[in-house]
mmCIF file of C-alpha atoms in Angstrom:
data_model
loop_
_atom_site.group_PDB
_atom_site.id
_atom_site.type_symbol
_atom_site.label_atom_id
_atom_site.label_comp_id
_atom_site.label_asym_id
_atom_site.label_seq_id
_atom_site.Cartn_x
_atom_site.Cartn_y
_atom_site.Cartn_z
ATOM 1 C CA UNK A 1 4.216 -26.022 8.134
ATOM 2 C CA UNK A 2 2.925 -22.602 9.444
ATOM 3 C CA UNK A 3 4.337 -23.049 12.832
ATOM 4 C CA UNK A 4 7.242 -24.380 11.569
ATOM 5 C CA UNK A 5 7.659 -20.915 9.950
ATOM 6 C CA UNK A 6 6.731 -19.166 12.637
ATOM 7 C CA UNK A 7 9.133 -20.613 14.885
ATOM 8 C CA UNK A 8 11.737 -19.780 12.330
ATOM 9 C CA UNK A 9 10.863 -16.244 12.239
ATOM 10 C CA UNK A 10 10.932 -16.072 15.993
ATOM 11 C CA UNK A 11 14.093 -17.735 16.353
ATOM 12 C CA UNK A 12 15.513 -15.195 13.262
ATOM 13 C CA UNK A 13 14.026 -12.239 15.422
ATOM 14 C CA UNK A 14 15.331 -13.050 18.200
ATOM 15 C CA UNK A 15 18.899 -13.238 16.933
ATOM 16 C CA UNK A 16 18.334 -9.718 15.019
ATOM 17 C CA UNK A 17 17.740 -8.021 18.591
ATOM 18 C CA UNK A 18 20.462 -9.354 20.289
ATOM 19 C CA UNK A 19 23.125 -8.954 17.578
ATOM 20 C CA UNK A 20 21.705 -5.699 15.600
ATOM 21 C CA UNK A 21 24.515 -3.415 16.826
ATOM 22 C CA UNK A 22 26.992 -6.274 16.836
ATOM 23 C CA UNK A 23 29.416 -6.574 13.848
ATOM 24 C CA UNK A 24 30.930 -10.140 12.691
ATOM 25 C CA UNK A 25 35.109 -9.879 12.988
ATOM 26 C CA UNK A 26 36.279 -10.121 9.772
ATOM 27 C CA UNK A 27 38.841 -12.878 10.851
ATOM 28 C CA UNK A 28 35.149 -14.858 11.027
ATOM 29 C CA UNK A 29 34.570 -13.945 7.376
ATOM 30 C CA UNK A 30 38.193 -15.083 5.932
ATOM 31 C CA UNK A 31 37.380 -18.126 8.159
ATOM 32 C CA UNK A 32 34.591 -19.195 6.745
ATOM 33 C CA UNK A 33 35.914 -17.526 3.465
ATOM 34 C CA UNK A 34 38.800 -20.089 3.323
ATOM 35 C CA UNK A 35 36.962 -23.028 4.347
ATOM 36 C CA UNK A 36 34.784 -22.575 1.632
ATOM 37 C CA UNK A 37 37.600 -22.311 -1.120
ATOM 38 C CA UNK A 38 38.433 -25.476 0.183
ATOM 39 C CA UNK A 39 35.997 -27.569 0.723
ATOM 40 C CA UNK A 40 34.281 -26.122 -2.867
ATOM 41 C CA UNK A 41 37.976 -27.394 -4.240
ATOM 42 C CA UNK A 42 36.669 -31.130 -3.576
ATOM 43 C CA UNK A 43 33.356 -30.172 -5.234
ATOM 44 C CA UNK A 44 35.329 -28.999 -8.245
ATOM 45 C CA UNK A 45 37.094 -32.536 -8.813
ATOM 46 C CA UNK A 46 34.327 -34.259 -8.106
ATOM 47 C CA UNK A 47 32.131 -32.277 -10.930
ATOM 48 C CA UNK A 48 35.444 -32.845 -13.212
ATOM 49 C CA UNK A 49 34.857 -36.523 -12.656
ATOM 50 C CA UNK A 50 31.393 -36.602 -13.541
ATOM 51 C CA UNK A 51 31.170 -37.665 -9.604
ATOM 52 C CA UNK A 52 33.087 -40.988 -10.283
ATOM 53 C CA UNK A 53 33.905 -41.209 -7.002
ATOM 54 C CA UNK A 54 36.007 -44.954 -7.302
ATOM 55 C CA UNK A 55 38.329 -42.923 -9.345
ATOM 56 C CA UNK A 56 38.904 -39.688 -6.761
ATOM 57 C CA UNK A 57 42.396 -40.005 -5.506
ATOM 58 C CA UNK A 58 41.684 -38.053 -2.372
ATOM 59 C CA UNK A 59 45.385 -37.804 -0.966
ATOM 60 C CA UNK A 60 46.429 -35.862 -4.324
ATOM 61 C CA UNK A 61 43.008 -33.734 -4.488
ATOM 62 C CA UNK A 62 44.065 -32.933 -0.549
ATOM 63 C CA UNK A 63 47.512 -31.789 -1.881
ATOM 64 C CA UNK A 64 46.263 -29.730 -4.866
ATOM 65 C CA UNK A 65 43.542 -28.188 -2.550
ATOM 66 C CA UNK A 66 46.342 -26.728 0.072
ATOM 67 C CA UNK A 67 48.113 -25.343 -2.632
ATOM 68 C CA UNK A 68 44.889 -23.347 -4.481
ATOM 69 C CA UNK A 69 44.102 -22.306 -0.886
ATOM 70 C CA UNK A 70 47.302 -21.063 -0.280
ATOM 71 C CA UNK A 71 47.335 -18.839 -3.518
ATOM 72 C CA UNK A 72 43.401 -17.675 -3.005
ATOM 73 C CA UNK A 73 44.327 -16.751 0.544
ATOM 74 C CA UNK A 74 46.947 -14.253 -0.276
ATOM 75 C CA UNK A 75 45.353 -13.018 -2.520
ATOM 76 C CA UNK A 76 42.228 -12.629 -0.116
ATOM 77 C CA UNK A 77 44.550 -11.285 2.608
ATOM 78 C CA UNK A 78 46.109 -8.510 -0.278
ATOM 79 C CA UNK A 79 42.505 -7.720 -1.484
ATOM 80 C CA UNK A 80 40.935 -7.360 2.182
ATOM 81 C CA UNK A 81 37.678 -9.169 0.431
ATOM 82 C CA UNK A 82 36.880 -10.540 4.025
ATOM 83 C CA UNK A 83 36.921 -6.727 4.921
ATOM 84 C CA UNK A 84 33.008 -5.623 4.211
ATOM 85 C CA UNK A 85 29.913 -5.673 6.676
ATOM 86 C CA UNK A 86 28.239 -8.247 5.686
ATOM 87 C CA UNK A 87 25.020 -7.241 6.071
ATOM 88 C CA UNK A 88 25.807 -3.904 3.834
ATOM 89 C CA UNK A 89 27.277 -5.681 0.925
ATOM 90 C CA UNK A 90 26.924 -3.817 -2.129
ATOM 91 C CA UNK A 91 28.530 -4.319 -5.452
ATOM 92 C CA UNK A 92 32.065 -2.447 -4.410
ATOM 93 C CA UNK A 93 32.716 -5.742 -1.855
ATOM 94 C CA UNK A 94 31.269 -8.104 -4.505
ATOM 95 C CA UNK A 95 34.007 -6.673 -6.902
ATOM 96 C CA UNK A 96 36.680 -6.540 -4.286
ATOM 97 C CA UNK A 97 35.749 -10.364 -3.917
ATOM 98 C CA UNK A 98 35.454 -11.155 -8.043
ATOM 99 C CA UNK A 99 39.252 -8.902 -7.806
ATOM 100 C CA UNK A 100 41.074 -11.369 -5.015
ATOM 101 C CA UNK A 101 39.426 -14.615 -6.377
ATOM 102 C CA UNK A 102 40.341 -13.884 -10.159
ATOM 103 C CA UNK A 103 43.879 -12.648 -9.642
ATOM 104 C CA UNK A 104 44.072 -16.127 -7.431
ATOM 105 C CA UNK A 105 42.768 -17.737 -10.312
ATOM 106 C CA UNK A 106 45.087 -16.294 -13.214
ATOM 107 C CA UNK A 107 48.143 -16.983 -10.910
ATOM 108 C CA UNK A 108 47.024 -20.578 -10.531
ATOM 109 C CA UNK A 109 46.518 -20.803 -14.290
ATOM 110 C CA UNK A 110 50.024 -19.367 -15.029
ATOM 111 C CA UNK A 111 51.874 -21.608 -12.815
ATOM 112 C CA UNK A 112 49.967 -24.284 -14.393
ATOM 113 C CA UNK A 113 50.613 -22.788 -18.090
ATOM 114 C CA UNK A 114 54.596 -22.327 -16.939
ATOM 115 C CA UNK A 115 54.600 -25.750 -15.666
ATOM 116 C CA UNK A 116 53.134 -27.143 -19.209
ATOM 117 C CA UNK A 117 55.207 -24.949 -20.777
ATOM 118 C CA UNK A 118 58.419 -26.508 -19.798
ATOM 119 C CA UNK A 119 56.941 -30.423 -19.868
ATOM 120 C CA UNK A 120 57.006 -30.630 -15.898
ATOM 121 C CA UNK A 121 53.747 -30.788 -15.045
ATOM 122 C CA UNK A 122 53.592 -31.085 -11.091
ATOM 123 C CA UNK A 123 51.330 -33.297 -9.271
ATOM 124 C CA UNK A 124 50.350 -29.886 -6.425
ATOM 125 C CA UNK A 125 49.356 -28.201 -9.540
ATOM 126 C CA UNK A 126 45.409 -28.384 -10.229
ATOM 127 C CA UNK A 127 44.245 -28.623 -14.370
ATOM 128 C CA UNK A 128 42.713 -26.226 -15.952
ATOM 129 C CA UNK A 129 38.994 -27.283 -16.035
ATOM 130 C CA UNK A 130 39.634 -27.762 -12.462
ATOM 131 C CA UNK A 131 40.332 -24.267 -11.596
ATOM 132 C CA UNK A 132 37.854 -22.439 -14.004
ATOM 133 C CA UNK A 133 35.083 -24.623 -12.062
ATOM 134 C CA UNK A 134 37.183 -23.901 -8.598
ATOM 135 C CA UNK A 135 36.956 -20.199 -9.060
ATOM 136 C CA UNK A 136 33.472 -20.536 -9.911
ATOM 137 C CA UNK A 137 31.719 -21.937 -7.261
ATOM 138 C CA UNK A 138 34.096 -20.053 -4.640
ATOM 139 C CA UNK A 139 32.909 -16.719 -6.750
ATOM 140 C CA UNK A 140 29.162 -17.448 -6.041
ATOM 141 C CA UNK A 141 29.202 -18.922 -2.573
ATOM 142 C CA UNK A 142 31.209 -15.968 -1.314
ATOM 143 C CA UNK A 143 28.886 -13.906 -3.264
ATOM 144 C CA UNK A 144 26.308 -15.538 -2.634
ATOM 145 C CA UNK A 145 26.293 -16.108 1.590
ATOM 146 C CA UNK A 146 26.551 -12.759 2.246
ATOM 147 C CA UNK A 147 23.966 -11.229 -0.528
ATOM 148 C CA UNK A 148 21.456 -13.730 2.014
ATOM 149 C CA UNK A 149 22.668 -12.562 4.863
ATOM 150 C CA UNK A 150 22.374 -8.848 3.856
ATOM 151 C CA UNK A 151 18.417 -9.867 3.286
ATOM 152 C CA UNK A 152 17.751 -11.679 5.545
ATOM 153 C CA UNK A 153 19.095 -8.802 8.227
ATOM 154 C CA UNK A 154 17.366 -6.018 5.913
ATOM 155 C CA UNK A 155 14.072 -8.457 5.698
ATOM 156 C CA UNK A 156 14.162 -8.698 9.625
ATOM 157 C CA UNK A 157 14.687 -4.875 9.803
ATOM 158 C CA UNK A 158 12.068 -3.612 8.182
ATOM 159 C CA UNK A 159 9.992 -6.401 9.519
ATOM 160 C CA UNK A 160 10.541 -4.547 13.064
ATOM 161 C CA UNK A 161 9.830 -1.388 11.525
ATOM 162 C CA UNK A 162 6.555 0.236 12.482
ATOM 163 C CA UNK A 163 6.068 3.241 10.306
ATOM 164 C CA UNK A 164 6.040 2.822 6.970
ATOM 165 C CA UNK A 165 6.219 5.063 3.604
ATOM 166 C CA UNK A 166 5.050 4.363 0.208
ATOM 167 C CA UNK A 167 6.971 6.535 -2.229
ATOM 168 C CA UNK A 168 7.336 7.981 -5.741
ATOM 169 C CA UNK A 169 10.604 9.532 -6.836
ATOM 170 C CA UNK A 170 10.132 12.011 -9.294
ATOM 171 C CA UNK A 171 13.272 11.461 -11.355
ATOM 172 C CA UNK A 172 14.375 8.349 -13.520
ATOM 173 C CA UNK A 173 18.158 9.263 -12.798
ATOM 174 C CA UNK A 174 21.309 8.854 -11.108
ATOM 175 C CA UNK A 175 19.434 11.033 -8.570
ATOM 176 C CA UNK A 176 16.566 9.150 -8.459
ATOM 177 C CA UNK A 177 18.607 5.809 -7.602
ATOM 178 C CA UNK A 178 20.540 7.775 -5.419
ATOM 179 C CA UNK A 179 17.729 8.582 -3.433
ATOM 180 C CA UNK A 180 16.154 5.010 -3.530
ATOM 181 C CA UNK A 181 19.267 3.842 -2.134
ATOM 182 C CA UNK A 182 19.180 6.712 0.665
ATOM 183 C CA UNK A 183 15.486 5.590 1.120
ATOM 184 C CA UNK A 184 16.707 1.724 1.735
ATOM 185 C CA UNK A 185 19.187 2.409 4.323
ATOM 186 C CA UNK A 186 17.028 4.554 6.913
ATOM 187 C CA UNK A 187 16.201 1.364 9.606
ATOM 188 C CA UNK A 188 14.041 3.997 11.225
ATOM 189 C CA UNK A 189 11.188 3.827 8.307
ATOM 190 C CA UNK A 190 9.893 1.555 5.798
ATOM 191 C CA UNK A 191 9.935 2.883 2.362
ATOM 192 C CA UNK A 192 8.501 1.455 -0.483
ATOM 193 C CA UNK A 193 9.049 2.753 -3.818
ATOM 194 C CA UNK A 194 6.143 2.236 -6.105
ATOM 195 C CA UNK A 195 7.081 4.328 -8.966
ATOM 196 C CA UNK A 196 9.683 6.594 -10.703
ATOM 197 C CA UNK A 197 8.170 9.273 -12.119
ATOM 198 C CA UNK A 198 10.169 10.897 -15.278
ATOM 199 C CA UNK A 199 9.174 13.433 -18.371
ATOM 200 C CA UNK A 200 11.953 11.774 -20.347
ATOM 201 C CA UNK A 201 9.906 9.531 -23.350
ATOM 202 C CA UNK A 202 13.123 7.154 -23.145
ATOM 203 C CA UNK A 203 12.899 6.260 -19.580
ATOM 204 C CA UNK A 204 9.270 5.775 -19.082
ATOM 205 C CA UNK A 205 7.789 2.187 -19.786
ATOM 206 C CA UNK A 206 10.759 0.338 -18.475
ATOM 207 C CA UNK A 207 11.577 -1.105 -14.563
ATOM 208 C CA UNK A 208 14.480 0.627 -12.935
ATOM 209 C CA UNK A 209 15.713 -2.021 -10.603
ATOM 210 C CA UNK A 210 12.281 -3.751 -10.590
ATOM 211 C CA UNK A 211 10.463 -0.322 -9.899
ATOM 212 C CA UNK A 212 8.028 1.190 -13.063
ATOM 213 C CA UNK A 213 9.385 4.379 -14.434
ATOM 214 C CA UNK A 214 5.630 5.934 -15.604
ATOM 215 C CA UNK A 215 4.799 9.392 -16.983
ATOM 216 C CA UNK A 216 3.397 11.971 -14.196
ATOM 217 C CA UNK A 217 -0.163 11.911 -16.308
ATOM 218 C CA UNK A 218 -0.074 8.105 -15.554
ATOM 219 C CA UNK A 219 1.204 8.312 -11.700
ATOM 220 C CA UNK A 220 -0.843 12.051 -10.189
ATOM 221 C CA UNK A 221 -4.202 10.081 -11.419
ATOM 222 C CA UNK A 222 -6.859 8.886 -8.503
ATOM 223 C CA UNK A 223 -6.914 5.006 -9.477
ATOM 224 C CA UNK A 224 -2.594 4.864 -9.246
ATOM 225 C CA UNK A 225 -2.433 7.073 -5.845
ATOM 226 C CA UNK A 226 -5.429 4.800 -4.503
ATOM 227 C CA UNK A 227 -4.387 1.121 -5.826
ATOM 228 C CA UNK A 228 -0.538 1.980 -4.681
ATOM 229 C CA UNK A 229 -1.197 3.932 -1.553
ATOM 230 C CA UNK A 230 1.290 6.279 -2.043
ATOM 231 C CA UNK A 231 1.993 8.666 0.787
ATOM 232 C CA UNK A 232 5.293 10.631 0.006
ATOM 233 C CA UNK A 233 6.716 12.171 -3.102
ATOM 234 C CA UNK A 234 10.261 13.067 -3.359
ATOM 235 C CA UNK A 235 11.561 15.284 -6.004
ATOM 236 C CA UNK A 236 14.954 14.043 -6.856
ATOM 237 C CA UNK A 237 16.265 15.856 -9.605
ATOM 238 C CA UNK A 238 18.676 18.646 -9.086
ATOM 239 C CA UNK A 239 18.281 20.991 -12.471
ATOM 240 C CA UNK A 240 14.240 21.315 -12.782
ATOM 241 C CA UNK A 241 12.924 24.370 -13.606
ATOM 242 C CA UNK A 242 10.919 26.825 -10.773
ATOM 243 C CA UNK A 243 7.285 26.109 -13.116
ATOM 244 C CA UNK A 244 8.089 22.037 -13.100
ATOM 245 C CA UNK A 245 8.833 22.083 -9.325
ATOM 246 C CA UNK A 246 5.636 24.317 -8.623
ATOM 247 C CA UNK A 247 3.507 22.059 -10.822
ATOM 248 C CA UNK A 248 4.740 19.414 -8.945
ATOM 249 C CA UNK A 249 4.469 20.305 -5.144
ATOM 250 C CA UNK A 250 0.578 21.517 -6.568
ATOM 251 C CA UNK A 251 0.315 18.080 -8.047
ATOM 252 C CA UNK A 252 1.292 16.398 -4.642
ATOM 253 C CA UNK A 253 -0.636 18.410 -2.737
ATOM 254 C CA UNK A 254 -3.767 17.581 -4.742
ATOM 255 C CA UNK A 255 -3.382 14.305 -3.668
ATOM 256 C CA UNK A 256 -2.391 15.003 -0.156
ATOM 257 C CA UNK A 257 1.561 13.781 -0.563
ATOM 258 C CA UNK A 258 3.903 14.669 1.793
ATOM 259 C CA UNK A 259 6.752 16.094 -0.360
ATOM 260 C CA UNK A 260 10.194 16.447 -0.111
ATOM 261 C CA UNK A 261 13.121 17.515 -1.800
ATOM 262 C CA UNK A 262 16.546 16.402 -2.647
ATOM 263 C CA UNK A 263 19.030 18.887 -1.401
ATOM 264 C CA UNK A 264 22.113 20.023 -3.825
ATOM 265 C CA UNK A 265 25.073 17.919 -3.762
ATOM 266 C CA UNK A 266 27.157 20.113 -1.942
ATOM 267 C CA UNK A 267 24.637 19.673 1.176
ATOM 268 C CA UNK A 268 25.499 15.847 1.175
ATOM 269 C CA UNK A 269 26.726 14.515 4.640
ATOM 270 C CA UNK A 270 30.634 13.260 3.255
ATOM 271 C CA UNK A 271 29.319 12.738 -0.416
ATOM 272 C CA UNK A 272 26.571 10.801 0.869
ATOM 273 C CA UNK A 273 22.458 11.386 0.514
ATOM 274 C CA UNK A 274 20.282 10.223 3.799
ATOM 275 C CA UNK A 275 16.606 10.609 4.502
ATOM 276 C CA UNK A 276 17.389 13.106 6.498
ATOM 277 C CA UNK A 277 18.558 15.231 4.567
ATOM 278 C CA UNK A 278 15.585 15.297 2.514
ATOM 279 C CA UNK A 279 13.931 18.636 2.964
ATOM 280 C CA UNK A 280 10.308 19.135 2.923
ATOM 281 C CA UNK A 281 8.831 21.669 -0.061
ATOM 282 C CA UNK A 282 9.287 25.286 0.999
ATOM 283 C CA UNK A 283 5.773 27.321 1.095
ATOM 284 C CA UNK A 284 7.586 30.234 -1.280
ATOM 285 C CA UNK A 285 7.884 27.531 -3.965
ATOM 286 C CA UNK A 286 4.738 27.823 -4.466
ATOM 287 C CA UNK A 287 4.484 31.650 -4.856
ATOM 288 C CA UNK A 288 3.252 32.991 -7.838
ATOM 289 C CA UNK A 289 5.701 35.963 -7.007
ATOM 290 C CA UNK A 290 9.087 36.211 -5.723
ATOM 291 C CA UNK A 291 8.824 36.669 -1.817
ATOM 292 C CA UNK A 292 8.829 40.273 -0.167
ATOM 293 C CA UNK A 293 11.398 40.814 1.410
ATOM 294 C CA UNK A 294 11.390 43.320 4.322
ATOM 295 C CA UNK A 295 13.833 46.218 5.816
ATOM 296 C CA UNK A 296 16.882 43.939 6.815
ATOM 297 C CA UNK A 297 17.373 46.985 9.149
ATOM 298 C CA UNK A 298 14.056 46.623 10.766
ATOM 299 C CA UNK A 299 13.691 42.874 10.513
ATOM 300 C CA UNK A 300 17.393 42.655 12.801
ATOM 301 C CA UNK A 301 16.002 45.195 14.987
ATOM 302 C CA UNK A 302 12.825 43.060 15.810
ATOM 303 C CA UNK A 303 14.832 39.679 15.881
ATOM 304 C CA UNK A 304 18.215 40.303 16.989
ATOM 305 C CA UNK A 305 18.855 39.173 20.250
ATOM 306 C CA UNK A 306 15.322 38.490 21.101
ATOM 307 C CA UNK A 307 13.933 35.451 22.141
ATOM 308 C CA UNK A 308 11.863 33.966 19.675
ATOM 309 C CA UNK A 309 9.419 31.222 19.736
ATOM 310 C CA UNK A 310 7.955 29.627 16.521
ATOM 311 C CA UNK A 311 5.123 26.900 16.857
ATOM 312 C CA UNK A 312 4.873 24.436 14.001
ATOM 313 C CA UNK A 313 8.478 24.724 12.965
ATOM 314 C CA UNK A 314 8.482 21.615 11.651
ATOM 315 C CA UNK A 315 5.810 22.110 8.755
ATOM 316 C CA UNK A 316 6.509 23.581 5.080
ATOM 317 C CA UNK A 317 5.614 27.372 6.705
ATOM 318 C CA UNK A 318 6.919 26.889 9.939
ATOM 319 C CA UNK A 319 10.474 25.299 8.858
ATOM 320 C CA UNK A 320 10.593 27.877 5.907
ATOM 321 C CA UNK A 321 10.415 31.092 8.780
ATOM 322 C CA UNK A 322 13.213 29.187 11.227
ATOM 323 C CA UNK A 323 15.782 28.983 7.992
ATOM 324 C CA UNK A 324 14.956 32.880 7.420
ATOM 325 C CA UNK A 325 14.631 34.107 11.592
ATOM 326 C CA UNK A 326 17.312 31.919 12.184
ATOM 327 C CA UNK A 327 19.899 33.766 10.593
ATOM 328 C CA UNK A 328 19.112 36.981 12.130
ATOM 329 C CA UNK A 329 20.911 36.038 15.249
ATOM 330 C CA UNK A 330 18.013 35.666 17.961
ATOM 331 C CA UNK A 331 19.303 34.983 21.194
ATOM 332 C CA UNK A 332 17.531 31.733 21.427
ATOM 333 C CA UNK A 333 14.809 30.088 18.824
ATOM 334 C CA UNK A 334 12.612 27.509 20.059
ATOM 335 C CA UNK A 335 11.156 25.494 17.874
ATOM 336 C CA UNK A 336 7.691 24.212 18.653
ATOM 337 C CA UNK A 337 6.123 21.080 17.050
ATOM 338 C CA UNK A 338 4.357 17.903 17.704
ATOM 339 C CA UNK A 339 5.703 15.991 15.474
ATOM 340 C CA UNK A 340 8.513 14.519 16.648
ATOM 341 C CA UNK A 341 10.437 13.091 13.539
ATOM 342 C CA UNK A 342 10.191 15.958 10.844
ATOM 343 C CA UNK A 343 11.480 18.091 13.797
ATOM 344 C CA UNK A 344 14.292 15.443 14.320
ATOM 345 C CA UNK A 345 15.028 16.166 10.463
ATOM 346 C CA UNK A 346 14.499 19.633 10.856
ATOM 347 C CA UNK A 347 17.360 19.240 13.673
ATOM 348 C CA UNK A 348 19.595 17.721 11.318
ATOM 349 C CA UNK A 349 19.532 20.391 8.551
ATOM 350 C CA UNK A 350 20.315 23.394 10.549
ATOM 351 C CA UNK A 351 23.435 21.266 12.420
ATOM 352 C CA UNK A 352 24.640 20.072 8.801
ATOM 353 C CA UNK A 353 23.285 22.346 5.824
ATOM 354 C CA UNK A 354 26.248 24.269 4.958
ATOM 355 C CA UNK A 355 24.492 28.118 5.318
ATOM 356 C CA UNK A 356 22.220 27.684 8.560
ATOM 357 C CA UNK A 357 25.220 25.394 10.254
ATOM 358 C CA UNK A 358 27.041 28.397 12.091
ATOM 359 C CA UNK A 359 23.294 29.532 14.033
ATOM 360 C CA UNK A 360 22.061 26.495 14.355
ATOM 361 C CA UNK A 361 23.619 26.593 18.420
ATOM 362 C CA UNK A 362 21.161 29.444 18.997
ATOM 363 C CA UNK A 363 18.312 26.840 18.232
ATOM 364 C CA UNK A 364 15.954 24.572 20.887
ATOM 365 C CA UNK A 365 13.597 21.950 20.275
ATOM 366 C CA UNK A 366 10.676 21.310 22.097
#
């Protein structure tokens, strides 16, 4: 049985690599989308029947079943439900699906109501109990194929994903599950969300889409950090206050978290959040002070048009200095660090945050 899995996941693995960057047409998915509605339409009569199949009159269920596909394929065609990626399905396609299979439905049922209505009922029109059970099983195989295939492919990603992140998300929000849902589309890491983390009384001691939402005196403790093996903490609530964010970043660093923060709307890449966008905690947040600022006039005389090299940019203190030299105009900044992904991210800030965008040509990474 265990090589018999094995050989499964090899064979699933090996059809990840070679179609990863390949998309399915979506004439493939109304295909399949349409052969389903009609073979399921057969199903349907037979469960009407009670599976008595001596009394299935095939050439009139045949008939009937054109006609329903007919109707559900306009319908599909108006709708675009065979439009999605598959393995990205999320609830807008599985609504644009329940739309084009229930206004397929309710047009079947009218005809059928008109065609009662005025004591003709037509032998290419399916009954009622027919078409409830029709629209059924077409709603949750459609549904239902590509929810698999979506994990199935996701499975297989992070599968083939080396590093890997263990997370808590300060914030029981629409933050919070926007940033979960950021979290679950990087294919470069692995996160794991162990816990939400939220001051609100009415939020803790419930799951947020299976995930415990815990008060911060039950999460920064040494048994949870050490029994979940959280790594990361991500701060994803836009309207804290400066003491709550200090408090925080302190607690994190007590227990050696890397923490980030979730940048204000307005820094979103079209409307949307990615991972990296996610900013790690500047070292001034943690000031007990405001920070001193010097001369400007002195500061542009030392930077302005100099080349400037800063090693470490990618840490809290080294990232925090390139967003403040960098908009002193330097002639060039290079940006020293080892670490290859944070300064990847901190790459992707200065080419997309909205302030540090129009310097962020003066900038090199090495």
């Amino acid at each position: 049985m265990k090589a018999r899995n094995t050989r499964l996941y090899k064979f699933l693995m090996k059809l990840y690599r070679r179609y990863y960057n390949r998309f399915l047409p979506r004439w493939y998915v109304l295909i399949f989308d349409i052969l389903s509605i009609y073979i399921l339409f057969f199903l349907a009569y037979a469960i009407r029947l009670n599976f008595k199949l001596a009394e299935f009159p095939l050439d009139v269920v045949s008939v009937k079943a054109a006609v329903a596909l007919l109707v559900y394929f306009v319908f599909m065609y108006v709708f675009r439900s065979y439009s999605g990626i598959i393995r990205h399905t999320g609830l807008h396609e599985i609504a644009r699906v329940f739309q084009a299979l229930g206004v397929a439905f309710l047009s079947l049922v009218f005809i059928a109501a008109l065609s009662d209505l005025f004591h003709r009922p037509s032998p290419f029109i399916p009954r009622y109990a027919v078409l409830l059970i029709h629209f059924l099983l077409s709603f949750f195989m459609l549904t239902g194929v590509r929810l698999i295939v979506k994990t199935v492919f996701h499975r297989l990603v992070r599968a083939n994903i080396k590093m890997k992140r263990r997370v808590i998300i300060f914030g029981a929000g629409s933050a919070g599950m926007v940033t979960r849902s950021a979290l679950m589309q990087d294919h470069q890491t692995d996160y794991q969300v162990v816990a939400f983390v939220d001051d609100n009384s009415g939020k803790t001691h419930k799951m947020l889409d299976g995930i415990p939402v815990m008060f911060p005196e039950k999460v920064f403790t040494n048994d949870f950090i050490s029994d979940s093996r959280a790594d990361q903490l991500i701060i994803a609530v836009q309207n804290i206050s400066i003491d709550r964010r200090k408090d925080l970043i302190e607690k994190g660093l007590e227990f050696q978290l890397e923490i980030k923060v979730m940048p204000p709307v307005r820094d979103w890449i079209n409307g949307k959040l990615s991972t990296s966008q996610l900013r790690r905690a500047r070292i001034e947040e943690l000031l007990e002070r405001p920070p001193i600022r010097l001369g400007v006039d002195h500061v542009i005389r030392e930077l302005e048009g100099k080349v400037v090299l800063i090693t470490g940019a990618a840490g809290s203190i080294g990232s925090g200095l390139v967003r403040q030299v960098i908009t002193y105009k330097p002639a060039k900044l290079i940006l020293l660090d080892q670490a290859e992904s944070p300064l990847y991210d901190l790459q992707f800030e200065l080419n997309h945050n909205s302030e540090l965008k129009p310097y962020a040509e003066r900038a090199e990474y090495v």
